[in-house]
Amino acid sequence: MTILFQNVGIITKFIKDFIYPELGDKMAKRRIILATTEPGSPDPNSAELAKVIMSRVGLNPRKRNSTKDMYKVLIELYERTKQANKEKKPELSVMTVEEMGIAAGITRQTMYEYLNRWLDLNLIEKTSYIYQGNVIIGYKLNGNTLEQAFDKAAVKVKNNFETTLKYVKKLQKALKNEKLSRKMKTKS
C-alpha cells in the first residue's frame, strides 16, 4: 500500500484561490510518497533495513533502473555523524553532493535532484565549513543520530497533516456555506 501526499486539482485551486489567496503560486508542487515496505527476512541486515527505511519515507529513486544504492548515502551520513561526535569535529559529518553521488552510484547533478526530498523531510541540513582556506558546502544528518533526524522528519509530516486538517475544516465550512447560499438564492 502506498499513500500519496501531494497538492492536487480542485482542492489545491480552492485553497489557493479562496482560503489563502496570498499564497498564490507559491504552493509546493513536490510530493512525498510514504510506503508500507517491510523487511524481507525476519533478521534483516543493515543494508536491508536502510533500504526499507528509504522506501517507507519516499527517498528511493522513482525512476526504474536508476540507482539502487541510495540507501548507502543514509548509512554514510550516519557513520560520518557518529565519527564527528566521537572525535568532536563537526566538519567530519558533512558530505558534499559529489560524495553523496559517489556513495549512491550516480552523478552529482542527479544527486542534486534527489536532495530536495531529503531536505523537504528535514532529514538533512545544508551546512558549510572552512577546510584549508576553502569553504566546503555540503549536507549533514539533521541530528546526532538517525533516530533524532527521523524524529524531526516525523514532526515535519505531522505538521503537514495538521495543516491539511485545517484546510479540510475550512473546505467543509466553505462547501456548507455555498450550499446554504444556493438554497437561499433558489428560495428567493
PDB file of C-alpha atoms in Angstrom:
ATOM      1  CA  MET A   1       0.000   0.000   0.000  1.00  0.00           C
ATOM      2  CA  THR A   2       1.347   3.406  -0.931  1.00  0.00           C
ATOM      3  CA  ILE A   3      -0.016   6.640   0.490  1.00  0.00           C
ATOM      4  CA  LEU A   4       0.437   9.593  -1.832  1.00  0.00           C
ATOM      5  CA  PHE A   5       0.522  13.122  -0.475  1.00  0.00           C
ATOM      6  CA  GLN A   6       0.544  15.930  -2.989  1.00  0.00           C
ATOM      7  CA  ASN A   7      -1.332  19.087  -3.798  1.00  0.00           C
ATOM      8  CA  VAL A   8      -3.925  18.045  -6.347  1.00  0.00           C
ATOM      9  CA  GLY A   9      -6.574  19.509  -8.568  1.00  0.00           C
ATOM     10  CA  ILE A  10      -9.614  21.276  -7.303  1.00  0.00           C
ATOM     11  CA  ILE A  11      -8.767  21.245  -3.603  1.00  0.00           C
ATOM     12  CA  THR A  12      -5.436  22.930  -4.333  1.00  0.00           C
ATOM     13  CA  LYS A  13      -7.167  25.514  -6.510  1.00  0.00           C
ATOM     14  CA  PHE A  14      -9.810  26.106  -3.835  1.00  0.00           C
ATOM     15  CA  ILE A  15      -7.222  26.575  -1.108  1.00  0.00           C
ATOM     16  CA  LYS A  16      -5.067  28.769  -3.324  1.00  0.00           C
ATOM     17  CA  ASP A  17      -7.875  30.970  -4.640  1.00  0.00           C
ATOM     18  CA  PHE A  18     -10.274  31.253  -1.708  1.00  0.00           C
ATOM     19  CA  ILE A  19      -8.737  30.253   1.601  1.00  0.00           C
ATOM     20  CA  TYR A  20      -5.198  31.581   1.211  1.00  0.00           C
ATOM     21  CA  PRO A  21      -5.071  33.766  -1.909  1.00  0.00           C
ATOM     22  CA  GLU A  22      -1.883  35.394  -0.628  1.00  0.00           C
ATOM     23  CA  LEU A  23      -0.038  32.116  -1.267  1.00  0.00           C
ATOM     24  CA  GLY A  24      -0.662  32.383  -4.983  1.00  0.00           C
ATOM     25  CA  ASP A  25       1.583  30.032  -6.934  1.00  0.00           C
ATOM     26  CA  LYS A  26       3.944  29.503  -4.002  1.00  0.00           C
ATOM     27  CA  MET A  27       2.249  26.249  -3.024  1.00  0.00           C
ATOM     28  CA  ALA A  28       4.612  23.287  -3.125  1.00  0.00           C
ATOM     29  CA  LYS A  29       4.479  21.038  -6.143  1.00  0.00           C
ATOM     30  CA  ARG A  30       6.706  18.246  -4.804  1.00  0.00           C
ATOM     31  CA  ARG A  31       5.184  15.191  -3.253  1.00  0.00           C
ATOM     32  CA  ILE A  32       6.154  12.802  -0.522  1.00  0.00           C
ATOM     33  CA  ILE A  33       5.317   9.164  -1.062  1.00  0.00           C
ATOM     34  CA  LEU A  34       5.089   7.003   2.039  1.00  0.00           C
ATOM     35  CA  ALA A  35       5.086   3.236   1.541  1.00  0.00           C
ATOM     36  CA  THR A  36       4.432   0.314   3.871  1.00  0.00           C
ATOM     37  CA  THR A  37       7.520  -1.649   2.848  1.00  0.00           C
ATOM     38  CA  GLU A  38       8.671  -4.335   5.279  1.00  0.00           C
ATOM     39  CA  PRO A  39      11.981  -6.233   5.564  1.00  0.00           C
ATOM     40  CA  GLY A  40      12.030  -9.445   3.541  1.00  0.00           C
ATOM     41  CA  SER A  41      13.665 -11.545   6.231  1.00  0.00           C
ATOM     42  CA  PRO A  42      12.969 -11.920   9.951  1.00  0.00           C
ATOM     43  CA  ASP A  43      16.556 -10.891  10.794  1.00  0.00           C
ATOM     44  CA  PRO A  44      17.472  -8.170   8.262  1.00  0.00           C
ATOM     45  CA  ASN A  45      20.981  -6.749   7.935  1.00  0.00           C
ATOM     46  CA  SER A  46      21.771  -3.028   7.996  1.00  0.00           C
ATOM     47  CA  ALA A  47      21.618  -2.660   4.200  1.00  0.00           C
ATOM     48  CA  GLU A  48      18.160  -4.227   4.009  1.00  0.00           C
ATOM     49  CA  LEU A  49      16.872  -2.095   6.893  1.00  0.00           C
ATOM     50  CA  ALA A  50      18.287   1.054   5.282  1.00  0.00           C
ATOM     51  CA  LYS A  51      16.524   0.151   2.008  1.00  0.00           C
ATOM     52  CA  VAL A  52      13.238  -0.388   3.863  1.00  0.00           C
ATOM     53  CA  ILE A  53      13.574   2.956   5.658  1.00  0.00           C
ATOM     54  CA  MET A  54      14.380   4.766   2.405  1.00  0.00           C
ATOM     55  CA  SER A  55      11.328   3.216   0.770  1.00  0.00           C
ATOM     56  CA  ARG A  56       8.992   3.928   3.681  1.00  0.00           C
ATOM     57  CA  VAL A  57       9.800   7.653   3.710  1.00  0.00           C
ATOM     58  CA  GLY A  58       9.838   8.099  -0.064  1.00  0.00           C
ATOM     59  CA  LEU A  59      13.553   8.592  -0.583  1.00  0.00           C
ATOM     60  CA  ASN A  60      14.062   5.766  -3.058  1.00  0.00           C
ATOM     61  CA  PRO A  61      14.585   6.821  -6.664  1.00  0.00           C
ATOM     62  CA  ARG A  62      11.272   6.820  -8.507  1.00  0.00           C
ATOM     63  CA  LYS A  63      12.611   6.004 -11.954  1.00  0.00           C
ATOM     64  CA  ARG A  64      13.105   2.393 -12.895  1.00  0.00           C
ATOM     65  CA  ASN A  65      16.710   1.287 -13.409  1.00  0.00           C
ATOM     66  CA  SER A  66      18.114   4.265 -11.559  1.00  0.00           C
ATOM     67  CA  THR A  67      20.432   3.734  -8.615  1.00  0.00           C
ATOM     68  CA  LYS A  68      19.672   1.024  -6.100  1.00  0.00           C
ATOM     69  CA  ASP A  69      22.403   2.307  -3.801  1.00  0.00           C
ATOM     70  CA  MET A  70      20.723   5.458  -2.468  1.00  0.00           C
ATOM     71  CA  TYR A  71      20.494   3.759   0.924  1.00  0.00           C
ATOM     72  CA  LYS A  72      24.302   3.957   1.129  1.00  0.00           C
ATOM     73  CA  VAL A  73      24.033   7.743   1.440  1.00  0.00           C
ATOM     74  CA  LEU A  74      21.884   7.325   4.558  1.00  0.00           C
ATOM     75  CA  ILE A  75      24.363   4.864   6.063  1.00  0.00           C
ATOM     76  CA  GLU A  76      27.339   7.082   5.194  1.00  0.00           C
ATOM     77  CA  LEU A  77      25.671  10.158   6.714  1.00  0.00           C
ATOM     78  CA  TYR A  78      25.086   8.200   9.910  1.00  0.00           C
ATOM     79  CA  GLU A  79      28.649   6.852  10.028  1.00  0.00           C
ATOM     80  CA  ARG A  80      30.080  10.325   9.474  1.00  0.00           C
ATOM     81  CA  THR A  81      27.867  11.825  12.168  1.00  0.00           C
ATOM     82  CA  LYS A  82      28.908   9.113  14.591  1.00  0.00           C
ATOM     83  CA  GLN A  83      32.598   9.715  13.802  1.00  0.00           C
ATOM     84  CA  ALA A  84      32.204  13.506  14.097  1.00  0.00           C
ATOM     85  CA  ASN A  85      30.581  13.159  17.517  1.00  0.00           C
ATOM     86  CA  LYS A  86      33.264  10.746  18.687  1.00  0.00           C
ATOM     87  CA  GLU A  87      36.151  12.974  17.589  1.00  0.00           C
ATOM     88  CA  LYS A  88      34.301  16.215  18.427  1.00  0.00           C
ATOM     89  CA  LYS A  89      34.913  17.534  14.899  1.00  0.00           C
ATOM     90  CA  PRO A  90      31.551  18.580  13.426  1.00  0.00           C
ATOM     91  CA  GLU A  91      33.032  19.080   9.951  1.00  0.00           C
ATOM     92  CA  LEU A  92      33.525  15.312   9.653  1.00  0.00           C
ATOM     93  CA  SER A  93      29.749  14.830   9.486  1.00  0.00           C
ATOM     94  CA  VAL A  94      29.419  16.876   6.287  1.00  0.00           C
ATOM     95  CA  MET A  95      29.115  15.176   2.894  1.00  0.00           C
ATOM     96  CA  THR A  96      29.434  17.142  -0.309  1.00  0.00           C
ATOM     97  CA  VAL A  97      26.992  16.456  -3.109  1.00  0.00           C
ATOM     98  CA  GLU A  98      29.825  14.819  -5.060  1.00  0.00           C
ATOM     99  CA  GLU A  99      30.493  12.416  -2.172  1.00  0.00           C
ATOM    100  CA  MET A 100      26.789  11.638  -1.871  1.00  0.00           C
ATOM    101  CA  GLY A 101      26.614  10.925  -5.593  1.00  0.00           C
ATOM    102  CA  ILE A 102      29.610   8.597  -5.403  1.00  0.00           C
ATOM    103  CA  ALA A 103      28.049   6.719  -2.461  1.00  0.00           C
ATOM    104  CA  ALA A 104      24.780   6.336  -4.389  1.00  0.00           C
ATOM    105  CA  GLY A 105      26.492   5.491  -7.672  1.00  0.00           C
ATOM    106  CA  ILE A 106      25.050   8.493  -9.531  1.00  0.00           C
ATOM    107  CA  THR A 107      26.315  11.811 -10.870  1.00  0.00           C
ATOM    108  CA  ARG A 108      26.484  14.978  -8.818  1.00  0.00           C
ATOM    109  CA  GLN A 109      23.738  16.587 -10.910  1.00  0.00           C
ATOM    110  CA  THR A 110      21.379  13.640 -10.385  1.00  0.00           C
ATOM    111  CA  MET A 111      22.101  13.738  -6.653  1.00  0.00           C
ATOM    112  CA  TYR A 112      21.045  17.399  -6.573  1.00  0.00           C
ATOM    113  CA  GLU A 113      17.643  16.314  -7.909  1.00  0.00           C
ATOM    114  CA  TYR A 114      17.214  13.842  -5.040  1.00  0.00           C
ATOM    115  CA  LEU A 115      18.386  16.256  -2.331  1.00  0.00           C
ATOM    116  CA  ASN A 116      15.144  18.228  -2.337  1.00  0.00           C
ATOM    117  CA  ARG A 117      13.200  15.277  -0.961  1.00  0.00           C
ATOM    118  CA  TRP A 118      15.766  14.774   1.813  1.00  0.00           C
ATOM    119  CA  LEU A 119      15.560  18.479   2.647  1.00  0.00           C
ATOM    120  CA  ASP A 120      11.747  18.540   2.428  1.00  0.00           C
ATOM    121  CA  LEU A 121      11.592  15.833   5.079  1.00  0.00           C
ATOM    122  CA  ASN A 122      14.102  17.696   7.238  1.00  0.00           C
ATOM    123  CA  LEU A 123      16.393  14.634   7.399  1.00  0.00           C
ATOM    124  CA  ILE A 124      19.459  16.576   6.341  1.00  0.00           C
ATOM    125  CA  GLU A 125      20.521  20.178   6.520  1.00  0.00           C
ATOM    126  CA  LYS A 126      22.790  22.256   4.346  1.00  0.00           C
ATOM    127  CA  THR A 127      25.948  23.436   6.043  1.00  0.00           C
ATOM    128  CA  SER A 128      29.390  24.774   5.292  1.00  0.00           C
ATOM    129  CA  TYR A 129      32.812  24.776   6.905  1.00  0.00           C
ATOM    130  CA  ILE A 130      36.284  26.057   6.104  1.00  0.00           C
ATOM    131  CA  TYR A 131      38.927  23.495   5.192  1.00  0.00           C
ATOM    132  CA  GLN A 132      42.464  24.619   4.255  1.00  0.00           C
ATOM    133  CA  GLY A 133      41.235  28.107   3.441  1.00  0.00           C
ATOM    134  CA  ASN A 134      38.365  26.891   1.212  1.00  0.00           C
ATOM    135  CA  VAL A 135      34.682  26.970   2.036  1.00  0.00           C
ATOM    136  CA  ILE A 136      33.204  23.482   1.725  1.00  0.00           C
ATOM    137  CA  ILE A 137      29.435  23.308   1.261  1.00  0.00           C
ATOM    138  CA  GLY A 138      27.657  20.068   1.960  1.00  0.00           C
ATOM    139  CA  TYR A 139      24.923  18.325   3.876  1.00  0.00           C
ATOM    140  CA  LYS A 140      24.779  16.565   7.195  1.00  0.00           C
ATOM    141  CA  LEU A 141      22.277  14.477   9.088  1.00  0.00           C
ATOM    142  CA  ASN A 142      19.819  16.719  10.944  1.00  0.00           C
ATOM    143  CA  GLY A 143      20.556  15.270  14.362  1.00  0.00           C
ATOM    144  CA  ASN A 144      23.237  13.439  16.300  1.00  0.00           C
ATOM    145  CA  THR A 145      21.690  10.074  15.452  1.00  0.00           C
ATOM    146  CA  LEU A 146      19.453   8.603  12.775  1.00  0.00           C
ATOM    147  CA  GLU A 147      16.670   8.447  15.317  1.00  0.00           C
ATOM    148  CA  GLN A 148      16.882  12.183  16.055  1.00  0.00           C
ATOM    149  CA  ALA A 149      16.891  13.014  12.341  1.00  0.00           C
ATOM    150  CA  PHE A 150      13.840  10.830  11.729  1.00  0.00           C
ATOM    151  CA  ASP A 151      12.087  12.347  14.743  1.00  0.00           C
ATOM    152  CA  LYS A 152      12.450  15.724  13.024  1.00  0.00           C
ATOM    153  CA  ALA A 153      11.089  14.235   9.798  1.00  0.00           C
ATOM    154  CA  ALA A 154       8.125  12.802  11.715  1.00  0.00           C
ATOM    155  CA  VAL A 155       7.382  16.248  13.152  1.00  0.00           C
ATOM    156  CA  LYS A 156       7.502  17.716   9.640  1.00  0.00           C
ATOM    157  CA  VAL A 157       4.997  15.140   8.322  1.00  0.00           C
ATOM    158  CA  LYS A 158       2.773  15.549  11.404  1.00  0.00           C
ATOM    159  CA  ASN A 159       2.737  19.329  10.965  1.00  0.00           C
ATOM    160  CA  ASN A 160       1.792  18.831   7.319  1.00  0.00           C
ATOM    161  CA  PHE A 161      -1.150  16.654   8.348  1.00  0.00           C
ATOM    162  CA  GLU A 162      -2.276  19.171  10.968  1.00  0.00           C
ATOM    163  CA  THR A 163      -2.175  21.971   8.393  1.00  0.00           C
ATOM    164  CA  THR A 164      -4.044  19.779   5.925  1.00  0.00           C
ATOM    165  CA  LEU A 165      -6.695  19.091   8.570  1.00  0.00           C
ATOM    166  CA  LYS A 166      -7.178  22.857   8.988  1.00  0.00           C
ATOM    167  CA  TYR A 167      -7.663  23.139   5.208  1.00  0.00           C
ATOM    168  CA  VAL A 168     -10.165  20.274   5.307  1.00  0.00           C
ATOM    169  CA  LYS A 169     -12.178  22.023   8.026  1.00  0.00           C
ATOM    170  CA  LYS A 170     -12.187  25.282   6.044  1.00  0.00           C
ATOM    171  CA  LEU A 171     -13.187  23.420   2.893  1.00  0.00           C
ATOM    172  CA  GLN A 172     -16.026  21.678   4.707  1.00  0.00           C
ATOM    173  CA  LYS A 173     -17.257  25.006   6.099  1.00  0.00           C
ATOM    174  CA  ALA A 174     -16.995  26.704   2.686  1.00  0.00           C
ATOM    175  CA  LEU A 175     -18.915  23.883   0.986  1.00  0.00           C
ATOM    176  CA  LYS A 176     -21.647  24.102   3.619  1.00  0.00           C
ATOM    177  CA  ASN A 177     -21.878  27.892   3.217  1.00  0.00           C
ATOM    178  CA  GLU A 178     -22.021  27.600  -0.579  1.00  0.00           C
ATOM    179  CA  LYS A 179     -24.815  25.052  -0.325  1.00  0.00           C
ATOM    180  CA  LEU A 180     -26.788  27.301   2.038  1.00  0.00           C
ATOM    181  CA  SER A 181     -26.188  30.255  -0.248  1.00  0.00           C
ATOM    182  CA  ARG A 182     -27.529  28.316  -3.252  1.00  0.00           C
ATOM    183  CA  LYS A 183     -30.621  27.286  -1.262  1.00  0.00           C
ATOM    184  CA  MET A 184     -31.266  30.894  -0.265  1.00  0.00           C
ATOM    185  CA  LYS A 185     -30.963  32.040  -3.889  1.00  0.00           C
ATOM    186  CA  THR A 186     -33.371  29.385  -5.142  1.00  0.00           C
ATOM    187  CA  LYS A 187     -35.942  30.331  -2.473  1.00  0.00           C
ATOM    188  CA  SER A 188     -35.828  33.999  -3.459  1.00  0.00           C
TER     189      SER A 188
END
